[in-house]
Coordinates of C-alpha atoms in Angstrom, one line a residue:
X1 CA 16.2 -13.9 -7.6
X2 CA 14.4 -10.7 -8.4
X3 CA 15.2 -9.1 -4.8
X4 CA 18.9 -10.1 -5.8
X5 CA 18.4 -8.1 -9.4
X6 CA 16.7 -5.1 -7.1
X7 CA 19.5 -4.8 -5.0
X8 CA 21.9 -4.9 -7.9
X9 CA 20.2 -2.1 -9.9
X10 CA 20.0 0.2 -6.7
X11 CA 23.9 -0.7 -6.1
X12 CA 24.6 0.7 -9.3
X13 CA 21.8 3.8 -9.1
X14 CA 24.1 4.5 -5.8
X15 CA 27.6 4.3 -6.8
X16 CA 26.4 6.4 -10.1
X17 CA 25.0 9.1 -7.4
X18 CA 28.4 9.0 -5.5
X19 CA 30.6 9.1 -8.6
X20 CA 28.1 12.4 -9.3
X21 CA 28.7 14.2 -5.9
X22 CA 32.2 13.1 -5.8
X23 CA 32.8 14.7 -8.9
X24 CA 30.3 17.8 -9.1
X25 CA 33.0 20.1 -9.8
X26 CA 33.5 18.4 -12.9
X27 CA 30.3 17.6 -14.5
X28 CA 29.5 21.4 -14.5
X29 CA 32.4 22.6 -15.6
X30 CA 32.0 20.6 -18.6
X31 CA 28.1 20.5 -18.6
X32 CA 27.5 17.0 -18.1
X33 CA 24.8 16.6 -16.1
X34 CA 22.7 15.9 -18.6
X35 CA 24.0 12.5 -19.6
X36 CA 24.5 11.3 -16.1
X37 CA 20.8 12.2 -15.3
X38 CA 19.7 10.3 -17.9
X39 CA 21.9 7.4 -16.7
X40 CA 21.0 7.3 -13.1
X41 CA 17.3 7.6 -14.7
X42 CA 18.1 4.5 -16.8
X43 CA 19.0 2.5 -13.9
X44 CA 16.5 4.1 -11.7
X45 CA 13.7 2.1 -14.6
X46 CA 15.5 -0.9 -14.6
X47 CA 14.9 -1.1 -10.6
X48 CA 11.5 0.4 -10.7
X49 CA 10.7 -2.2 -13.1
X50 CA 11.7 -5.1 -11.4
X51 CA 10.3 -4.3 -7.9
X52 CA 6.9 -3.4 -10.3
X53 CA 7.4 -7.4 -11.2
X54 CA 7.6 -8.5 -7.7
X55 CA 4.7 -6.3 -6.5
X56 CA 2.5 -8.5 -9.1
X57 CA 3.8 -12.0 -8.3
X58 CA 2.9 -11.1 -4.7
X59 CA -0.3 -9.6 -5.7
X60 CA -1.0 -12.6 -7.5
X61 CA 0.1 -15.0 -4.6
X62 CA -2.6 -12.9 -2.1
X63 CA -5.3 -13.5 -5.0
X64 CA -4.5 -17.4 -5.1
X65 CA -4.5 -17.7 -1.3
X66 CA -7.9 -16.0 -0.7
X67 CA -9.2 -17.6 -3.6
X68 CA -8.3 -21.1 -2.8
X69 CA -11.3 -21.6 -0.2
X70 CA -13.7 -20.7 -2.3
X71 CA -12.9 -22.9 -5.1
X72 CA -12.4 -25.7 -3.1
X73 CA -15.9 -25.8 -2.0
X74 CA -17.2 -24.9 -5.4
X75 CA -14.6 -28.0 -7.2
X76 CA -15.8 -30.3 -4.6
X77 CA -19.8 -29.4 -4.7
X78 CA -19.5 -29.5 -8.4
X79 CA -17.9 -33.1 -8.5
X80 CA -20.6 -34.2 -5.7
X81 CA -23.3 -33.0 -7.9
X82 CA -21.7 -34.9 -11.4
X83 CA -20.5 -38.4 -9.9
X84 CA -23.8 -39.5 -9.6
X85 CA -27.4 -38.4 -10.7
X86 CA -28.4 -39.8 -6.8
X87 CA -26.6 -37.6 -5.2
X88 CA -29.0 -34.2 -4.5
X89 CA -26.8 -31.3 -2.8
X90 CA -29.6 -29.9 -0.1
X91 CA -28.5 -27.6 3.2
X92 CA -27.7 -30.0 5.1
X93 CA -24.5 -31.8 3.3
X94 CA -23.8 -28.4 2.0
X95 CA -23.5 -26.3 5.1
X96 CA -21.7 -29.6 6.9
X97 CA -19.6 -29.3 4.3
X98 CA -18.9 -25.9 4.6
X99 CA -18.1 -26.1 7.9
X100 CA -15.6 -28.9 7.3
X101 CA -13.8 -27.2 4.8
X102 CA -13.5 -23.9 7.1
X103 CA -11.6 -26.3 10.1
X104 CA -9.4 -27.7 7.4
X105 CA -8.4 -24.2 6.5
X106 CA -7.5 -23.6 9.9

């Protein structure tokens, strides 16, 4: 959806910049460049802006997927620890553990 609003802002940015060199004659004759600058600016932010929105979904995305491991073993070591006062977390179940989790990922 937001690739679909980028490529509509930049169709726009473009057919302004056409309409601009088609009619360059025009625009400074009359001293107009001005106001078109400042629209192809305009929708020059409005794409900016929305490829700035899908930069952070993905950057958030990358921070979820590296993260994920890590909590995993830290959600399940933490409910080993709480179901029962019995159970003791030493090296060995931990690293097995650990080791276990790292094939699943795979």
């Amino acid at each position: 959806r937001l690739w679909a609003k980028i490529l509509e802002f930049k169709d726009k940015r473009v057919k302004a910049i056409t309409e601009i060199v088609n009619s360059i004659k025009v625009l400074k004759l009359y001293a107009w460049e001005g106001s078109f600058m400042d629209q192809v600016l305009k929708l020059r932010l409005q794409e900016t802006n929305t490829l700035s929105s899908i930069m952070k979904l993905g950057t958030i995305q990358i921070a979820i997927i590296v993260a994920t491991p890590f909590l995993v073993s830290l959600v399940s070591f933490t409910a080993f620890i709480l179901i029962s006062n019995n159970n003791i977390l030493d090296a060995n179940k931990a690293f097995v553990s650990l080791l276990l989790f790292n094939i699943m990922s795979k």
